[in-house]
């Protein structure tokens, strides 16, 4: 028997975007926050680098805007970039007010320390050593736990959105503790579930990054855009025991050099900016050198910096590497590219509103137009909070006049049975992630994409058959969502007959004169 919950606002996801939205809504708002696992398990917690913001006297909104547009392959929406950048200072001030302890200089004012990352022409990255995401996540989580109006539901996984009379009214949610499907309804629903990098075999993301919000919104009737632009972070730690451990881009920002196995630098051959070129360029360069040499990895060397500097700026990286026998004060760090960020997503406006009334999408789940064909480093956390706050303002203006949702039916389990074939799920999960890595990775071709599409379509048929006949489980729900998002990525990549930013194809190596978004519409084939 389903349990039914009624709130003013339902937030699916508990990262920076969802927490920013929840904390900016009026304290009288009854909020439900759905967490897939525990409250701190999303990608925000693991973000190392920082948050881009215009704070230095030598920096400007125009400079940040220009850097973002250049990194985005001329595909960024200038209005979205300006909106985000102009709100960057207020966002940092808000985080400081919440209690986030950023790294500071030793001057009399104890000013915020700013570092530099790839694509940025100025030092504008506000950070908390090399664990900015953790500092933000822990602080905002504590504020949410202290708020009487925010009700947190852990170990819950949303399955489908509930839409009636042309508007979103809630979601069916699997309770991981009871294995029952409950009904959560609200006047407004926000998807803040992160990206879909678990569609790839090698990724820097935690296990929960399975594209749930994107898939649910697509099934409910929302358009998605630019799903072909999957950012591969150039430097993920290469070690059999180092699952998904990222080596922050700030190491390159502070002078780290990429080396071949023989100790030779190579990035200057690919871009005059060297190690500080945008991520797509660095990732392709590493991928090319690894394939050319048959090497398992390349190396990132920061050992020329003093031990005290490394301990102060990169304590998390230093400690983790030391656990694995790598002393970054003396040894280069073995690194490989890994799927890191989903630049496309559910289409929204500057308030985070989707195509469906009462449904919002914020953070990595959304497509705002900010990132274009390649996200610039440290713009992502900024986007989470800027759009979380704008969504909060929009919802606040509508709360009093919004109608209560219509009563929704219980989840129907009358026609399904317990599965005795879970091996099918694990096999399909592995197959999907492998063909996405092999055929839809850093370098693509039409032939590879068509192969991937045939496999994705067949896989979805098998998954839908399984979904129709057996009780849902966490693994099945995530696999279903990943398969949906994988097909969206493939179809978007097939549609783009050029190379731009993160989408690089050997069949169309040049960019077209006009930069256009790839927009997919449900029930329409592109």
Short mmCIF file of C-alpha atoms in Angstrom, two decimals:
data_model
loop_
_atom_site.label_atom_id
_atom_site.label_comp_id
_atom_site.label_asym_id
_atom_site.label_seq_id
_atom_site.Cartn_x
_atom_site.Cartn_y
_atom_site.Cartn_z
CA UNK A 1 0.00 0.00 0.00
CA UNK A 2 1.45 3.34 -1.04
CA UNK A 3 1.95 6.12 1.48
CA UNK A 4 0.86 9.57 0.32
CA UNK A 5 2.74 12.78 1.16
CA UNK A 6 1.60 16.36 0.51
CA UNK A 7 3.95 19.37 0.46
CA UNK A 8 4.14 22.81 -1.08
CA UNK A 9 7.40 22.04 -2.92
CA UNK A 10 8.96 18.69 -3.77
CA UNK A 11 12.71 18.78 -4.49
CA UNK A 12 14.17 15.63 -6.03
CA UNK A 13 17.89 15.74 -5.26
CA UNK A 14 20.00 17.11 -2.41
CA UNK A 15 23.09 18.68 -4.00
CA UNK A 16 23.99 22.35 -4.26
CA UNK A 17 21.07 23.15 -6.59
CA UNK A 18 18.39 21.47 -4.50
CA UNK A 19 19.74 22.79 -1.20
CA UNK A 20 20.02 26.35 -2.56
CA UNK A 21 16.42 26.23 -3.70
CA UNK A 22 15.18 24.82 -0.38
CA UNK A 23 17.05 27.34 1.75
CA UNK A 24 15.90 30.36 -0.29
CA UNK A 25 12.18 29.50 -0.15
CA UNK A 26 10.16 31.19 2.60
CA UNK A 27 10.41 29.44 5.97
CA UNK A 28 6.64 28.93 5.89
CA UNK A 29 6.96 26.70 2.81
CA UNK A 30 6.47 23.00 3.48
CA UNK A 31 9.28 21.30 1.54
CA UNK A 32 10.03 17.64 0.86
CA UNK A 33 13.58 16.79 -0.23
CA UNK A 34 14.11 13.37 -1.78
CA UNK A 35 17.63 11.87 -1.42
CA UNK A 36 18.65 8.79 -3.39
CA UNK A 37 21.00 7.70 -0.60
CA UNK A 38 22.05 9.69 2.43
CA UNK A 39 21.83 13.46 2.39
CA UNK A 40 25.48 13.94 1.35
CA UNK A 41 26.05 11.55 -1.54
CA UNK A 42 25.77 13.61 -4.73
CA UNK A 43 28.36 15.11 -7.04
CA UNK A 44 28.48 18.42 -5.14
CA UNK A 45 30.23 16.80 -2.19
CA UNK A 46 33.06 15.52 -4.40
CA UNK A 47 33.69 18.75 -6.32
CA UNK A 48 37.28 19.77 -5.63
CA UNK A 49 38.05 22.89 -7.67
CA UNK A 50 35.79 25.76 -6.67
CA UNK A 51 33.26 28.37 -7.75
CA UNK A 52 33.96 30.95 -10.45
CA UNK A 53 33.06 34.50 -9.43
CA UNK A 54 34.05 38.04 -10.37
CA UNK A 55 35.63 39.37 -7.17
CA UNK A 56 39.11 40.64 -8.02
CA UNK A 57 39.58 44.35 -8.90
CA UNK A 58 41.39 43.34 -12.10
CA UNK A 59 38.53 41.05 -13.16
CA UNK A 60 35.19 41.97 -14.72
CA UNK A 61 31.83 40.53 -15.70
CA UNK A 62 32.79 41.09 -19.34
CA UNK A 63 36.01 39.10 -18.93
CA UNK A 64 34.24 36.17 -17.24
CA UNK A 65 31.53 36.29 -19.90
CA UNK A 66 34.09 36.30 -22.74
CA UNK A 67 36.05 33.39 -21.24
CA UNK A 68 32.86 31.35 -20.88
CA UNK A 69 31.76 32.08 -24.45
CA UNK A 70 35.20 31.13 -25.79
CA UNK A 71 35.27 27.85 -23.85
CA UNK A 72 31.73 27.04 -24.98
CA UNK A 73 32.57 26.84 -28.68
CA UNK A 74 30.35 29.82 -29.60
CA UNK A 75 27.30 27.84 -28.51
CA UNK A 76 26.66 29.45 -25.11
CA UNK A 77 23.58 31.63 -24.77
CA UNK A 78 25.03 35.05 -24.00
CA UNK A 79 21.99 36.08 -21.94
CA UNK A 80 22.30 32.99 -19.73
CA UNK A 81 26.03 33.55 -19.28
CA UNK A 82 25.54 37.20 -18.33
CA UNK A 83 22.70 36.33 -15.92
CA UNK A 84 24.89 33.75 -14.19
CA UNK A 85 28.07 35.82 -14.04
CA UNK A 86 26.30 38.97 -12.85
CA UNK A 87 24.94 36.96 -9.91
CA UNK A 88 28.29 35.41 -9.00
CA UNK A 89 29.32 37.91 -6.32
CA UNK A 90 25.93 37.68 -4.58
CA UNK A 91 26.20 33.89 -4.66
CA UNK A 92 29.57 33.91 -2.89
CA UNK A 93 28.29 36.44 -0.35
CA UNK A 94 25.30 34.15 0.31
CA UNK A 95 27.54 31.13 0.82
CA UNK A 96 29.75 33.07 3.22
CA UNK A 97 26.62 34.15 5.13
CA UNK A 98 25.56 30.49 5.30
CA UNK A 99 28.88 29.72 6.96
CA UNK A 100 30.99 28.19 4.18
CA UNK A 101 34.64 28.60 5.14
CA UNK A 102 36.54 29.39 1.96
CA UNK A 103 40.33 29.60 1.75
CA UNK A 104 41.60 33.10 2.48
CA UNK A 105 44.73 35.15 1.95
CA UNK A 106 46.99 36.22 4.81
CA UNK A 107 46.41 39.95 4.27
CA UNK A 108 44.81 42.19 6.88
CA UNK A 109 41.38 41.86 5.28
CA UNK A 110 41.63 38.06 5.15
CA UNK A 111 40.34 38.34 1.57
CA UNK A 112 39.19 35.26 -0.28
CA UNK A 113 42.00 33.38 -2.02
CA UNK A 114 41.38 33.11 -5.75
CA UNK A 115 42.96 30.43 -7.91
CA UNK A 116 42.96 29.94 -11.68
CA UNK A 117 41.71 27.05 -13.84
CA UNK A 118 41.55 26.09 -17.50
CA UNK A 119 39.82 28.58 -19.80
CA UNK A 120 39.93 31.44 -17.28
CA UNK A 121 42.01 34.51 -18.10
CA UNK A 122 41.91 35.73 -14.48
CA UNK A 123 42.19 34.30 -11.01
CA UNK A 124 38.52 34.05 -10.07
CA UNK A 125 38.05 30.60 -8.49
CA UNK A 126 36.83 30.82 -4.90
CA UNK A 127 37.66 27.58 -3.11
CA UNK A 128 37.98 25.75 0.20
CA UNK A 129 41.45 24.23 -0.31
CA UNK A 130 40.80 21.34 -2.73
CA UNK A 131 37.48 20.24 -1.18
CA UNK A 132 35.12 23.08 -2.08
CA UNK A 133 32.17 20.82 -2.78
CA UNK A 134 32.46 19.18 0.60
CA UNK A 135 32.57 22.55 2.37
CA UNK A 136 29.50 23.78 0.48
CA UNK A 137 27.60 20.52 0.83
CA UNK A 138 28.23 20.08 4.56
CA UNK A 139 27.34 23.69 5.36
CA UNK A 140 24.13 23.83 3.33
CA UNK A 141 23.12 20.37 4.53
CA UNK A 142 23.46 21.48 8.13
CA UNK A 143 21.29 24.52 7.41
CA UNK A 144 18.65 22.25 5.84
CA UNK A 145 18.70 19.91 8.83
CA UNK A 146 18.16 22.88 11.13
CA UNK A 147 15.16 24.17 9.13
CA UNK A 148 11.79 23.11 10.55
CA UNK A 149 10.07 23.40 7.17
CA UNK A 150 12.42 21.12 5.21
CA UNK A 151 11.51 17.43 5.50
CA UNK A 152 14.28 15.14 4.27
CA UNK A 153 13.50 11.68 2.94
CA UNK A 154 16.63 9.52 2.55
CA UNK A 155 17.03 6.22 0.71
CA UNK A 156 14.35 7.25 -1.81
CA UNK A 157 14.52 7.02 -5.60
CA UNK A 158 12.01 8.80 -7.83
CA UNK A 159 10.60 6.60 -10.61
CA UNK A 160 8.22 8.73 -12.66
CA UNK A 161 6.68 12.18 -12.50
CA UNK A 162 2.92 12.51 -12.01
CA UNK A 163 1.24 14.82 -14.52
CA UNK A 164 -2.46 15.64 -14.58
CA UNK A 165 -4.37 18.32 -16.50
CA UNK A 166 -1.20 19.45 -18.24
CA UNK A 167 0.82 20.20 -15.11
CA UNK A 168 3.24 18.32 -12.91
CA UNK A 169 1.76 17.31 -9.56
CA UNK A 170 4.30 15.01 -7.95
CA UNK A 171 6.27 11.82 -8.34
CA UNK A 172 6.16 8.11 -7.59
CA UNK A 173 9.09 7.34 -5.29
CA UNK A 174 10.61 4.00 -4.29
CA UNK A 175 11.28 3.69 -0.57
CA UNK A 176 14.59 1.84 -0.32
CA UNK A 177 13.88 0.73 3.24
CA UNK A 178 10.43 -0.79 2.65
CA UNK A 179 10.62 -1.55 -1.11
CA UNK A 180 7.20 0.10 -1.46
CA UNK A 181 6.44 2.89 -3.92
CA UNK A 182 5.06 6.02 -2.26
CA UNK A 183 3.26 9.01 -3.73
CA UNK A 184 4.76 12.47 -3.17
CA UNK A 185 2.65 15.41 -4.32
CA UNK A 186 3.25 19.15 -4.26
CA UNK A 187 2.24 22.41 -5.89
CA UNK A 188 5.72 22.67 -7.42
CA UNK A 189 8.29 20.01 -8.25
CA UNK A 190 12.01 20.63 -8.87
CA UNK A 191 14.40 18.17 -10.48
CA UNK A 192 17.89 18.59 -9.04
CA UNK A 193 19.23 15.09 -9.65
CA UNK A 194 22.56 15.91 -11.30
CA UNK A 195 23.96 14.55 -14.54
CA UNK A 196 24.34 11.25 -16.36
CA UNK A 197 28.05 10.45 -16.48
CA UNK A 198 27.43 6.94 -15.13
CA UNK A 199 26.37 6.16 -18.69
CA UNK A 200 30.12 5.77 -19.30
CA UNK A 201 32.42 3.01 -18.10
CA UNK A 202 34.99 5.42 -16.65
CA UNK A 203 33.69 8.42 -14.74
CA UNK A 204 34.64 10.79 -11.97
CA UNK A 205 31.04 10.85 -10.72
CA UNK A 206 29.51 9.01 -7.76
CA UNK A 207 27.27 6.04 -8.44
CA UNK A 208 24.06 8.08 -8.31
CA UNK A 209 24.77 10.10 -11.49
CA UNK A 210 22.38 8.05 -13.62
CA UNK A 211 20.44 10.81 -15.38
CA UNK A 212 17.25 10.25 -13.39
CA UNK A 213 15.85 13.76 -13.68
CA UNK A 214 16.60 14.07 -17.39
CA UNK A 215 14.96 10.70 -18.11
CA UNK A 216 11.88 11.44 -16.00
CA UNK A 217 11.39 14.86 -17.58
CA UNK A 218 11.77 13.36 -21.08
CA UNK A 219 9.17 10.68 -20.35
CA UNK A 220 6.84 13.36 -18.98
CA UNK A 221 7.10 15.41 -22.20
CA UNK A 222 9.96 17.90 -21.72
CA UNK A 223 12.41 18.81 -24.44
CA UNK A 224 16.11 18.25 -23.92
CA UNK A 225 19.01 20.03 -25.59
CA UNK A 226 22.69 19.48 -26.41
CA UNK A 227 22.96 16.03 -24.88
CA UNK A 228 25.90 15.21 -27.17
CA UNK A 229 28.20 17.44 -25.12
CA UNK A 230 29.59 15.17 -22.43
CA UNK A 231 32.61 16.61 -20.69
CA UNK A 232 35.47 14.25 -20.00
CA UNK A 233 37.65 15.57 -17.20
CA UNK A 234 41.26 15.24 -18.37
CA UNK A 235 42.72 14.14 -15.06
CA UNK A 236 41.13 11.31 -13.10
CA UNK A 237 43.55 9.35 -10.90
CA UNK A 238 44.67 6.17 -12.65
CA UNK A 239 45.00 3.45 -10.00
CA UNK A 240 43.13 0.16 -9.51
CA UNK A 241 42.07 1.23 -5.99
CA UNK A 242 41.21 4.84 -6.85
CA UNK A 243 37.57 4.55 -7.83
CA UNK A 244 36.34 7.81 -9.42
CA UNK A 245 38.93 10.01 -7.71
CA UNK A 246 39.39 13.31 -9.49
CA UNK A 247 42.65 15.27 -9.62
CA UNK A 248 41.47 18.88 -9.42
CA UNK A 249 42.10 21.20 -12.35
CA UNK A 250 43.51 23.70 -9.86
CA UNK A 251 46.73 21.66 -9.84
CA UNK A 252 47.23 22.67 -13.47
CA UNK A 253 46.13 26.17 -12.53
CA UNK A 254 48.96 26.32 -10.02
CA UNK A 255 51.59 25.15 -12.50
CA UNK A 256 51.12 21.37 -12.80
CA UNK A 257 52.55 19.92 -16.04
CA UNK A 258 51.20 17.00 -18.08
CA UNK A 259 53.89 14.50 -19.05
CA UNK A 260 54.22 11.45 -21.27
CA UNK A 261 55.59 8.26 -19.66
CA UNK A 262 59.10 9.34 -20.75
CA UNK A 263 58.74 12.64 -18.86
CA UNK A 264 58.18 14.78 -21.98
CA UNK A 265 55.61 17.61 -21.95
CA UNK A 266 53.12 17.52 -24.82
CA UNK A 267 50.26 20.01 -24.33
CA UNK A 268 52.08 22.88 -26.05
CA UNK A 269 51.83 20.88 -29.30
CA UNK A 270 48.01 21.02 -29.08
CA UNK A 271 47.26 24.51 -27.75
CA UNK A 272 49.26 27.62 -26.93
CA UNK A 273 47.59 27.69 -23.51
CA UNK A 274 49.20 24.35 -22.73
CA UNK A 275 47.83 22.65 -19.61
CA UNK A 276 45.35 25.49 -19.11
CA UNK A 277 43.52 24.95 -22.41
CA UNK A 278 39.80 24.13 -22.03
CA UNK A 279 38.97 20.61 -20.90
CA UNK A 280 37.86 19.27 -24.28
CA UNK A 281 41.23 20.12 -25.82
CA UNK A 282 43.23 18.67 -22.94
CA UNK A 283 41.14 15.49 -22.79
CA UNK A 284 41.46 14.87 -26.56
CA UNK A 285 45.21 15.49 -26.39
CA UNK A 286 45.63 12.96 -23.59
CA UNK A 287 43.38 10.46 -25.38
CA UNK A 288 45.40 10.86 -28.60
CA UNK A 289 48.76 10.42 -26.85
CA UNK A 290 47.58 7.36 -24.93
CA UNK A 291 46.34 5.72 -28.14
CA UNK A 292 49.45 6.75 -30.08
CA UNK A 293 51.78 5.26 -27.50
CA UNK A 294 49.58 2.40 -26.32
CA UNK A 295 49.93 3.85 -22.83
CA UNK A 296 47.49 3.25 -19.97
CA UNK A 297 47.84 6.81 -18.68
CA UNK A 298 49.83 10.05 -18.75
CA UNK A 299 51.23 11.92 -15.75
CA UNK A 300 50.54 15.19 -13.96
CA UNK A 301 53.55 16.65 -12.15
CA UNK A 302 53.32 19.35 -9.46
CA UNK A 303 56.44 18.20 -7.54
CA UNK A 304 58.32 21.43 -8.31
CA UNK A 305 56.11 23.22 -5.76
CA UNK A 306 57.12 23.19 -2.10
CA UNK A 307 55.68 20.53 0.24
CA UNK A 308 54.12 23.27 2.38
CA UNK A 309 52.38 24.79 -0.67
CA UNK A 310 50.99 21.40 -1.72
CA UNK A 311 49.79 20.56 1.77
CA UNK A 312 48.04 23.93 2.11
CA UNK A 313 46.43 24.00 -1.35
CA UNK A 314 45.83 20.31 -2.11
CA UNK A 315 45.48 18.38 1.17
CA UNK A 316 42.78 16.04 -0.15
CA UNK A 317 44.69 15.07 -3.29
CA UNK A 318 47.96 14.73 -1.35
CA UNK A 319 46.40 12.49 1.29
CA UNK A 320 44.57 10.23 -1.17
CA UNK A 321 47.61 9.81 -3.40
CA UNK A 322 49.80 9.04 -0.39
CA UNK A 323 47.37 6.28 0.63
CA UNK A 324 48.11 4.70 -2.76
CA UNK A 325 51.87 5.10 -2.52
CA UNK A 326 52.11 8.29 -4.61
CA UNK A 327 53.92 11.21 -2.96
CA UNK A 328 52.94 14.25 -5.02
CA UNK A 329 55.84 16.24 -3.55
CA UNK A 330 58.19 13.89 -5.42
CA UNK A 331 56.16 11.73 -7.84
CA UNK A 332 54.09 12.59 -10.92
CA UNK A 333 50.43 11.53 -10.63
CA UNK A 334 49.13 8.93 -13.14
CA UNK A 335 45.96 10.31 -14.77
CA UNK A 336 43.39 9.43 -17.47
CA UNK A 337 40.30 11.24 -18.85
CA UNK A 338 36.93 10.21 -17.40
CA UNK A 339 33.31 11.20 -18.03
CA UNK A 340 32.67 14.12 -15.73
CA UNK A 341 29.81 16.48 -16.64
CA UNK A 342 26.61 16.53 -18.69
CA UNK A 343 26.49 19.92 -20.45
CA UNK A 344 23.05 19.33 -21.97
CA UNK A 345 19.82 18.56 -20.15
CA UNK A 346 16.20 19.57 -19.66
CA UNK A 347 15.44 22.88 -21.36
CA UNK A 348 14.64 25.68 -18.89
CA UNK A 349 14.39 29.46 -18.73
CA UNK A 350 16.26 31.74 -16.29
CA UNK A 351 13.83 30.72 -13.53
CA UNK A 352 14.47 27.01 -14.07
CA UNK A 353 10.98 26.46 -15.54
CA UNK A 354 10.62 23.50 -17.92
CA UNK A 355 8.06 22.90 -20.69
CA UNK A 356 5.61 21.47 -18.13
CA UNK A 357 3.86 23.90 -15.76
CA UNK A 358 4.93 23.59 -12.09
CA UNK A 359 8.01 21.54 -13.01
CA UNK A 360 11.49 23.03 -12.56
CA UNK A 361 14.94 21.67 -13.38
CA UNK A 362 18.11 23.12 -11.85
CA UNK A 363 21.79 22.28 -11.74
CA UNK A 364 23.37 19.65 -13.97
CA UNK A 365 19.94 18.20 -14.79
CA UNK A 366 19.06 21.34 -16.70
CA UNK A 367 20.06 23.03 -19.94
CA UNK A 368 20.28 26.76 -19.29
CA UNK A 369 22.53 27.69 -22.21
CA UNK A 370 25.41 28.60 -19.89
CA UNK A 371 27.89 25.90 -20.89
CA UNK A 372 27.49 25.72 -24.66
CA UNK A 373 29.64 23.03 -26.26
CA UNK A 374 32.05 22.83 -23.32
CA UNK A 375 31.60 23.82 -19.67
CA UNK A 376 34.31 26.08 -18.33
CA UNK A 377 35.83 24.95 -15.04
CA UNK A 378 34.02 25.97 -11.84
CA UNK A 379 30.98 27.45 -13.59
CA UNK A 380 28.87 24.44 -12.57
CA UNK A 381 28.53 25.05 -8.83
CA UNK A 382 27.87 28.70 -9.63
CA UNK A 383 25.05 27.69 -11.97
CA UNK A 384 23.53 25.41 -9.31
CA UNK A 385 23.12 28.22 -6.83
CA UNK A 386 22.26 31.07 -9.20
CA UNK A 387 19.42 29.04 -10.74
CA UNK A 388 18.42 27.50 -7.41
CA UNK A 389 17.87 31.02 -6.12
CA UNK A 390 16.05 32.23 -9.24
CA UNK A 391 13.74 29.19 -9.08
CA UNK A 392 13.06 29.98 -5.41
CA UNK A 393 12.10 33.55 -6.27
CA UNK A 394 9.78 32.38 -9.04
CA UNK A 395 8.09 29.73 -6.90
CA UNK A 396 7.66 32.22 -4.06
CA UNK A 397 5.66 34.57 -6.30
CA UNK A 398 3.30 31.72 -7.27
CA UNK A 399 2.87 29.81 -4.02
CA UNK A 400 -0.20 31.55 -2.62
CA UNK A 401 -2.19 31.35 -5.85
CA UNK A 402 -1.16 27.81 -6.87
CA UNK A 403 -3.82 25.13 -6.78
CA UNK A 404 -3.33 22.03 -4.65
CA UNK A 405 -2.50 18.91 -6.67
CA UNK A 406 -5.26 16.46 -7.55
CA UNK A 407 -5.22 13.22 -5.59
CA UNK A 408 -3.02 10.67 -7.39
CA UNK A 409 -3.60 6.93 -7.60
CA UNK A 410 -1.45 4.41 -5.77
CA UNK A 411 1.44 2.79 -7.63
CA UNK A 412 0.06 -0.34 -9.33
CA UNK A 413 2.01 -3.51 -8.52
CA UNK A 414 -0.84 -5.93 -9.16
CA UNK A 415 0.53 -7.26 -12.46
CA UNK A 416 4.20 -7.73 -11.54
CA UNK A 417 6.22 -10.32 -9.66
CA UNK A 418 9.53 -10.48 -7.82
CA UNK A 419 12.42 -10.95 -10.21
CA UNK A 420 14.55 -14.07 -10.18
CA UNK A 421 16.73 -12.77 -13.04
CA UNK A 422 18.64 -9.82 -11.58
CA UNK A 423 21.67 -10.99 -13.57
CA UNK A 424 19.94 -9.44 -16.59
CA UNK A 425 20.13 -6.01 -14.95
CA UNK A 426 23.83 -6.26 -14.11
CA UNK A 427 24.66 -7.59 -17.60
CA UNK A 428 22.72 -4.83 -19.36
CA UNK A 429 24.23 -2.16 -17.07
CA UNK A 430 27.74 -3.29 -17.99
CA UNK A 431 26.96 -3.59 -21.71
CA UNK A 432 25.48 -0.07 -21.87
CA UNK A 433 28.41 1.61 -20.15
CA UNK A 434 30.96 -0.24 -22.29
CA UNK A 435 29.42 0.56 -25.68
CA UNK A 436 28.91 4.19 -24.64
CA UNK A 437 32.61 4.40 -23.74
CA UNK A 438 33.76 2.63 -26.93
CA UNK A 439 31.38 4.26 -29.44
CA UNK A 440 30.21 7.57 -27.93
CA UNK A 441 33.35 8.70 -26.12
CA UNK A 442 35.93 11.43 -26.60
CA UNK A 443 36.35 10.79 -30.36
CA UNK A 444 33.32 9.67 -32.43
CA UNK A 445 32.41 8.49 -35.94
CA UNK A 446 29.07 7.96 -37.70
CA UNK A 447 29.72 4.22 -37.83
CA UNK A 448 30.36 4.01 -34.09
CA UNK A 449 27.29 6.11 -33.30
CA UNK A 450 25.01 3.95 -35.47
CA UNK A 451 26.34 0.84 -33.74
CA UNK A 452 25.65 2.44 -30.37
CA UNK A 453 22.12 3.43 -31.42
CA UNK A 454 21.22 -0.13 -32.48
CA UNK A 455 22.45 -1.48 -29.16
CA UNK A 456 20.67 1.24 -27.18
CA UNK A 457 17.34 0.54 -28.91
CA UNK A 458 17.63 -3.20 -28.33
CA UNK A 459 18.64 -2.66 -24.74
CA UNK A 460 15.68 -0.39 -24.11
CA UNK A 461 13.30 -3.03 -25.46
CA UNK A 462 14.73 -5.58 -23.05
CA UNK A 463 14.62 -3.15 -20.13
CA UNK A 464 11.04 -2.04 -20.82
CA UNK A 465 9.93 -5.67 -21.01
CA UNK A 466 11.65 -6.35 -17.70
CA UNK A 467 10.19 -3.17 -16.17
CA UNK A 468 6.67 -4.21 -17.20
CA UNK A 469 6.84 -7.65 -15.62
CA UNK A 470 8.87 -7.32 -12.42
CA UNK A 471 8.82 -5.20 -9.30
CA UNK A 472 10.99 -2.14 -9.52
CA UNK A 473 14.34 -1.94 -7.74
CA UNK A 474 17.01 0.74 -7.45
CA UNK A 475 19.20 -0.97 -10.03
CA UNK A 476 16.36 -1.41 -12.50
CA UNK A 477 15.19 2.21 -12.16
CA UNK A 478 18.71 3.55 -12.68
CA UNK A 479 19.35 1.23 -15.62
CA UNK A 480 16.09 2.31 -17.26
CA UNK A 481 17.04 5.97 -16.84
CA UNK A 482 20.60 5.47 -18.09
CA UNK A 483 19.34 3.66 -21.19
CA UNK A 484 16.95 6.53 -21.92
CA UNK A 485 19.65 9.16 -21.49
CA UNK A 486 22.16 7.10 -23.50
CA UNK A 487 19.79 7.11 -26.47
CA UNK A 488 19.31 10.88 -26.11
CA UNK A 489 23.10 11.35 -26.13
CA UNK A 490 23.52 9.12 -29.20
CA UNK A 491 20.66 10.71 -31.18
CA UNK A 492 21.98 14.19 -30.39
CA UNK A 493 25.48 13.19 -31.50
CA UNK A 494 24.17 11.73 -34.76
CA UNK A 495 22.25 14.95 -35.44
CA UNK A 496 25.32 17.19 -35.12
CA UNK A 497 27.21 17.06 -38.45
CA UNK A 498 30.27 18.97 -37.25
CA UNK A 499 32.92 18.97 -34.53
CA UNK A 500 32.38 21.56 -31.84
CA UNK A 501 33.61 21.66 -28.26
CA UNK A 502 33.11 18.32 -26.54
CA UNK A 503 31.59 16.68 -29.63
CA UNK A 504 34.46 15.62 -31.87
CA UNK A 505 33.82 13.36 -34.87
CA UNK A 506 36.33 12.15 -37.41
CA UNK A 507 33.65 12.28 -40.13
CA UNK A 508 33.03 16.02 -39.65
CA UNK A 509 36.26 17.43 -38.14
CA UNK A 510 35.40 21.09 -38.73
CA UNK A 511 32.83 23.38 -37.16
CA UNK A 512 29.93 24.68 -39.25
CA UNK A 513 29.68 28.45 -39.81
CA UNK A 514 26.58 28.73 -37.63
CA UNK A 515 26.41 27.35 -34.09
CA UNK A 516 23.00 25.80 -33.34
CA UNK A 517 21.62 23.87 -30.38
CA UNK A 518 20.53 20.25 -30.80
CA UNK A 519 16.97 20.08 -29.47
CA UNK A 520 15.11 16.77 -29.09
CA UNK A 521 11.35 16.69 -28.59
CA UNK A 522 9.50 13.69 -27.07
CA UNK A 523 7.54 11.62 -29.58
CA UNK A 524 9.56 13.12 -32.44
CA UNK A 525 12.47 11.44 -34.17
CA UNK A 526 15.38 13.66 -35.16
#
